[in-house]
Tab-separated table of C-alpha atoms in Angstrom:
chain	number	residue	atom	x	y	z
L	154	ARG	CA	-9.895	-3.533	17.877
L	155	TRP	CA	-9.908	-3.454	14.126
L	156	ASN	CA	-13.155	-4.265	12.190
L	157	CYS	CA	-12.423	-4.819	8.497
L	158	SER	CA	-15.832	-6.023	7.547
L	159	SER	CA	-17.125	-2.996	5.753
L	160	ARG	CA	-14.020	-0.944	5.014
L	161	GLY	CA	-10.904	-1.706	2.870
L	162	LEU	CA	-7.490	-1.934	4.436
L	163	GLY	CA	-6.613	1.521	3.030
L	164	ASP	CA	-9.307	2.967	5.280
L	165	VAL	CA	-7.912	1.039	8.249
L	166	TYR	CA	-4.390	2.292	7.692
L	167	LYS	CA	-5.501	5.827	7.370
L	168	ARG	CA	-7.272	5.545	10.731
L	169	GLN	CA	-4.029	4.322	12.107
L	170	GLY	CA	-2.127	7.326	10.933
L	171	HIS	CA	-0.843	5.930	7.644
L	172	GLY	CA	-1.569	7.509	4.266
L	173	GLY	CA	-2.818	4.461	2.600
L	174	ILE	CA	-1.675	1.533	0.540
L	175	VAL	CA	-0.125	1.618	-2.990
L	176	ASP	CA	-0.186	-1.339	-5.350
L	177	MET	CA	3.298	-1.977	-6.652
L	178	THR	CA	2.318	-4.793	-8.985
L	179	HIS	CA	1.758	-4.938	-12.781
L	180	LYS	CA	-1.008	-7.230	-13.828
L	181	LEU	CA	0.258	-10.712	-14.907
L	182	SER	CA	-0.902	-11.249	-18.395
L	183	PRO	CA	0.287	-12.678	-21.762
L	184	GLU	CA	0.665	-9.098	-23.050
L	185	PHE	CA	3.181	-7.977	-20.439
L	186	PRO	CA	6.658	-7.537	-22.043
L	187	THR	CA	9.187	-10.302	-21.198
L	188	PHE	CA	12.948	-10.621	-21.296
L	189	PHE	CA	12.876	-13.435	-24.032
L	190	GLY	CA	10.021	-11.822	-26.046
L	191	VAL	CA	7.551	-14.582	-25.535
L	192	PRO	CA	4.332	-14.572	-23.344
L	193	GLY	CA	5.243	-15.321	-19.624
L	194	ILE	CA	1.825	-16.893	-18.842
L	195	SER	CA	-0.856	-18.837	-20.510
L	196	THR	CA	-4.177	-20.173	-19.180
L	197	GLU	CA	-6.522	-23.093	-19.927
L	198	GLN	CA	-9.954	-23.201	-18.488
L	199	VAL	CA	-10.464	-26.703	-17.236
L	200	PHE	CA	-13.921	-26.058	-15.600
L	201	ASN	CA	-16.512	-23.434	-16.271
L	202	PHE	CA	-19.337	-22.182	-14.222
L	203	ALA	CA	-21.973	-22.868	-16.917
L	204	ASP	CA	-21.247	-26.595	-17.319
L	205	ASN	CA	-19.599	-27.407	-13.924
L	206	GLY	CA	-20.861	-24.913	-11.338
L	207	PHE	CA	-17.448	-23.463	-10.675
L	208	ASN	CA	-14.578	-21.934	-12.656
L	209	LEU	CA	-10.984	-23.299	-12.517
L	210	LEU	CA	-7.979	-22.425	-14.681
L	211	ASN	CA	-4.679	-24.209	-15.227
L	212	LEU	CA	-1.774	-21.856	-15.397
L	213	THR	CA	1.515	-22.182	-17.187
L	214	ILE	CA	3.954	-19.407	-15.895
L	215	ASN	CA	7.584	-18.501	-16.452
L	216	GLU	CA	8.663	-17.593	-12.898
L	217	HIS	CA	10.368	-14.426	-14.140
L	218	THR	CA	7.479	-12.513	-15.707
L	219	ALA	CA	5.645	-9.253	-14.831
L	220	THR	CA	6.260	-8.145	-11.214
L	221	HIS	CA	8.272	-10.931	-9.727
L	222	ILE	CA	11.019	-11.924	-7.314
L	223	ASP	CA	14.460	-13.211	-8.304
L	224	ALA	CA	15.430	-15.645	-5.433
L	225	PRO	CA	19.036	-16.133	-4.714
L	226	LEU	CA	18.854	-19.634	-6.387
L	227	HIS	CA	18.116	-17.875	-9.720
L	228	PHE	CA	21.905	-16.979	-10.160
L	229	SER	CA	23.641	-19.321	-7.875
L	230	ALA	CA	24.123	-23.031	-7.570
L	231	ASP	CA	22.938	-23.447	-3.920
L	232	GLY	CA	21.267	-20.117	-2.870
L	233	LEU	CA	17.983	-19.822	-1.106
L	234	SER	CA	15.095	-20.782	-3.246
L	235	VAL	CA	11.988	-18.488	-3.135
L	236	ASP	CA	10.362	-20.488	-0.543
L	237	GLU	CA	13.238	-20.195	1.696
L	238	ILE	CA	13.490	-16.446	1.811
L	239	PRO	CA	12.802	-15.546	5.506
L	240	VAL	CA	9.405	-14.003	6.181
L	241	SER	CA	11.133	-11.193	8.057
L	242	ASP	CA	12.811	-10.133	4.783
L	243	LEU	CA	9.465	-9.691	3.019
L	244	VAL	CA	8.085	-6.769	5.158
L	245	VAL	CA	10.766	-4.188	4.818
L	246	PRO	CA	11.491	-0.469	4.601
L	247	LEU	CA	11.442	0.910	1.122
L	248	CYS	CA	14.105	3.269	-0.133
L	249	LYS	CA	13.378	4.891	-3.514
L	250	ILE	CA	16.374	5.958	-5.582
L	251	ASP	CA	14.907	8.455	-8.191
L	252	ILE	CA	16.796	8.418	-11.501
L	253	ALA	CA	13.840	9.173	-13.697
L	254	ALA	CA	14.991	12.401	-15.076
L	255	ARG	CA	18.242	10.864	-16.157
L	256	ALA	CA	16.650	7.810	-17.634
L	257	ALA	CA	14.460	10.030	-19.737
L	258	GLU	CA	17.596	11.205	-21.419
L	259	ASP	CA	19.577	7.998	-21.358
L	260	ALA	CA	18.088	4.567	-21.476
L	261	ASP	CA	21.167	2.888	-20.340
L	262	THR	CA	21.744	4.920	-17.253
L	263	GLN	CA	22.448	3.052	-13.959
L	264	VAL	CA	22.117	3.557	-10.175
L	265	THR	CA	25.515	4.550	-9.100
L	266	PRO	CA	27.279	4.825	-5.622
L	267	ASP	CA	26.799	8.630	-5.944
L	268	ASP	CA	23.015	8.128	-6.262
L	269	LEU	CA	23.086	6.152	-3.106
L	270	LYS	CA	25.261	8.672	-1.334
L	271	ALA	CA	22.789	11.425	-2.404
L	272	TRP	CA	19.839	9.387	-1.079
L	273	ILE	CA	21.646	8.946	2.353
L	274	ALA	CA	22.459	12.689	2.478
L	275	ALA	CA	18.864	13.649	2.027
L	276	ASN	CA	17.173	10.842	4.088
L	277	GLY	CA	19.748	9.383	6.499
L	278	ASP	CA	21.177	5.911	6.693
L	279	ILE	CA	19.578	3.084	4.786
L	280	PRO	CA	17.393	1.163	7.317
L	281	ASP	CA	18.275	-2.288	8.240
L	282	LYS	CA	16.925	-5.001	5.925
L	283	ALA	CA	15.596	-2.427	3.402
L	284	CYS	CA	14.527	-2.829	-0.259
L	285	ILE	CA	16.482	-0.382	-2.393
L	286	ALA	CA	14.411	0.413	-5.379
L	287	MET	CA	15.345	2.171	-8.531
L	288	TYR	CA	12.780	4.444	-9.901
L	289	SER	CA	13.485	5.205	-13.550
L	290	GLY	CA	9.918	5.875	-14.911
L	291	TRP	CA	10.041	2.657	-16.886
L	292	ALA	CA	6.788	1.269	-15.576
L	293	GLU	CA	4.883	3.703	-17.736
L	294	LYS	CA	6.331	2.154	-20.854
L	295	SER	CA	5.120	-1.274	-20.027
L	296	GLY	CA	2.214	-1.093	-22.429
L	297	SER	CA	4.621	-1.222	-25.360
L	298	ALA	CA	7.211	-4.028	-25.568
L	299	ALA	CA	9.290	-2.065	-28.092
L	300	ASP	CA	9.584	0.850	-25.569
L	301	TYR	CA	9.954	-1.227	-22.387
L	302	VAL	CA	12.558	-3.725	-23.748
L	303	GLY	CA	14.268	-1.228	-26.112
L	304	ASN	CA	15.746	-3.691	-28.420
L	305	ASP	CA	17.964	-2.106	-31.169
L	306	ALA	CA	18.902	-3.316	-34.521
L	307	ASP	CA	21.586	-5.638	-33.086
L	308	ASN	CA	19.069	-7.082	-30.535
L	309	VAL	CA	20.717	-5.283	-27.643
L	310	LYS	CA	18.102	-4.175	-24.934
L	311	HIS	CA	18.090	-0.750	-23.489
L	312	PHE	CA	16.656	0.085	-20.031
L	313	PRO	CA	18.227	1.206	-16.709
L	314	GLY	CA	19.459	-0.898	-13.899
L	315	PHE	CA	21.847	-1.097	-10.934
L	316	HIS	CA	25.560	-0.478	-11.619
L	317	PRO	CA	27.819	-3.215	-10.167
L	318	GLU	CA	29.720	-0.606	-8.059
L	319	ALA	CA	26.386	0.405	-6.470
L	320	THR	CA	25.634	-3.217	-5.858
L	321	ALA	CA	28.989	-3.690	-4.212
L	322	MET	CA	28.389	-0.630	-1.936
L	323	LEU	CA	25.027	-2.065	-0.655
L	324	LEU	CA	26.570	-5.450	-0.175
L	325	GLU	CA	29.509	-4.063	1.773
L	326	GLU	CA	27.808	-1.089	3.734
L	327	THR	CA	24.211	-2.144	4.290
L	328	THR	CA	22.057	-5.102	5.586
L	329	ALA	CA	19.574	-4.484	2.621
L	330	ALA	CA	17.416	-7.550	2.068
L	331	ALA	CA	16.396	-6.709	-1.499
L	332	MET	CA	16.981	-4.511	-4.472
L	333	ALA	CA	14.181	-3.687	-6.879
L	334	VAL	CA	13.805	-2.161	-10.261
L	335	ASP	CA	10.895	-0.989	-12.482
L	336	THR	CA	12.509	-2.543	-15.507
L	337	LEU	CA	13.070	-6.128	-16.847
L	338	SER	CA	16.388	-6.769	-15.088
L	339	LEU	CA	18.545	-5.773	-12.011
L	340	ASP	CA	21.302	-5.129	-14.578
L	341	HIS	CA	20.778	-2.541	-17.228
L	342	GLY	CA	19.652	-3.638	-20.757
L	343	PRO	CA	23.040	-3.752	-22.481
L	344	SER	CA	24.609	-5.961	-19.789
L	345	ALA	CA	26.380	-8.980	-21.271
L	346	ASP	CA	27.654	-10.282	-17.900
L	347	PHE	CA	24.749	-9.772	-15.447
L	348	ALA	CA	27.366	-8.652	-12.866
L	349	THR	CA	24.745	-7.172	-10.508
L	350	HIS	CA	22.710	-10.510	-10.581
L	351	TYR	CA	25.924	-12.502	-9.910
L	352	ALA	CA	26.963	-10.282	-7.043
L	353	TRP	CA	23.604	-9.684	-5.336
L	354	LEU	CA	21.815	-12.989	-5.513
L	355	PRO	CA	24.619	-15.294	-4.457
L	356	ALA	CA	24.823	-13.243	-1.284
L	357	ASN	CA	21.403	-14.569	-0.366
L	358	ARG	CA	19.722	-11.264	-0.944
L	359	TYR	CA	16.806	-11.185	-3.314
L	360	GLY	CA	15.679	-9.043	-6.188
L	361	ILE	CA	12.291	-7.612	-7.470
L	362	GLU	CA	11.911	-6.880	-11.280
L	363	ASN	CA	9.175	-5.057	-13.060
L	364	LEU	CA	8.006	-3.086	-9.878
L	365	ALA	CA	5.113	-0.749	-10.446
L	366	GLY	CA	3.889	2.227	-8.368
L	367	LEU	CA	7.126	3.824	-7.478
L	368	ALA	CA	5.864	7.264	-8.838
L	369	ASP	CA	3.297	7.163	-5.878
L	370	VAL	CA	5.553	6.441	-2.928
L	371	PRO	CA	8.012	8.739	-1.039
L	372	ALA	CA	11.810	8.456	-1.137
L	373	ALA	CA	11.777	7.212	2.378
L	374	GLY	CA	9.367	6.126	5.041
L	375	ALA	CA	7.153	3.597	3.327
L	376	THR	CA	7.055	-0.103	4.222
L	377	LEU	CA	7.114	-2.745	1.336
L	378	VAL	CA	5.110	-6.018	1.657
L	379	VAL	CA	6.262	-8.458	-0.625
L	380	GLY	CA	3.793	-11.406	-1.300
L	381	ALA	CA	6.350	-13.850	-2.400
L	382	PRO	CA	5.353	-17.093	-3.994
L	383	ASN	CA	6.038	-20.195	-1.973
L	384	HIS	CA	6.669	-23.121	-4.411
L	385	ALA	CA	9.390	-25.518	-3.240
L	386	GLY	CA	12.706	-25.045	-4.973
L	387	GLY	CA	11.546	-21.906	-7.005
L	388	THR	CA	14.081	-19.698	-8.529
L	389	GLY	CA	11.502	-16.750	-8.196
L	390	GLY	CA	8.103	-16.086	-9.224
L	391	PRO	CA	5.315	-13.484	-9.729
L	392	ALA	CA	4.518	-11.606	-6.505
L	393	ARG	CA	1.692	-9.383	-5.287
L	394	ILE	CA	3.569	-6.401	-3.722
L	395	PHE	CA	2.209	-3.295	-2.050
L	396	ALA	CA	3.616	-0.312	-0.096
L	397	MET	CA	2.101	1.028	3.071
L	398	ILE	CA	2.747	4.804	3.262
């Protein structure tokens, strides 16, 4: 019988033979870089402890800010909204595709079918209902909007993402429930057609953008727990996500 009264969950999992828990979530704040360049959240204090005996904030949030989910509805006419994603698809095996060395040399690099084949050769088949996560090292840039977004003189963004051919391979050859990136978009920055979004999300699979913590998880063997928002009809939303390793 577990007793969590005096110890954290990390200690519990260590006692059960796990290495611990890794937070995969960036802090949701007005300072976090966004796709459109404006703050993704604002707060208004409606009640304060000094005057009212309790604190309460009203939040105004763009669904697609900081670490968040892209629900199928985000890029489809009638896909699943975020509250309709099955709970069974929110606790899933994590597969980390490491392209960080390449991304350090080329901000526009993408996860390709060859990267997926290399992962399979090293780790075995992609597990059922997995989340396939791109690790590009971009999370470390999140303190600077200029570095994280990478806008050039023509206002073209530059950061890594999933190539449409890799997306097609995952759709055709796996049952993966989700794909994730440590950047602003499933598609790489220069994309003008959002081909990966338009292929992946209408298939009723979901995405995770701005994932943190990928440097601290193994290529295979971790379990991702996705604390998805549950607002009716949502196209996505900020999520608290952690990995059990």
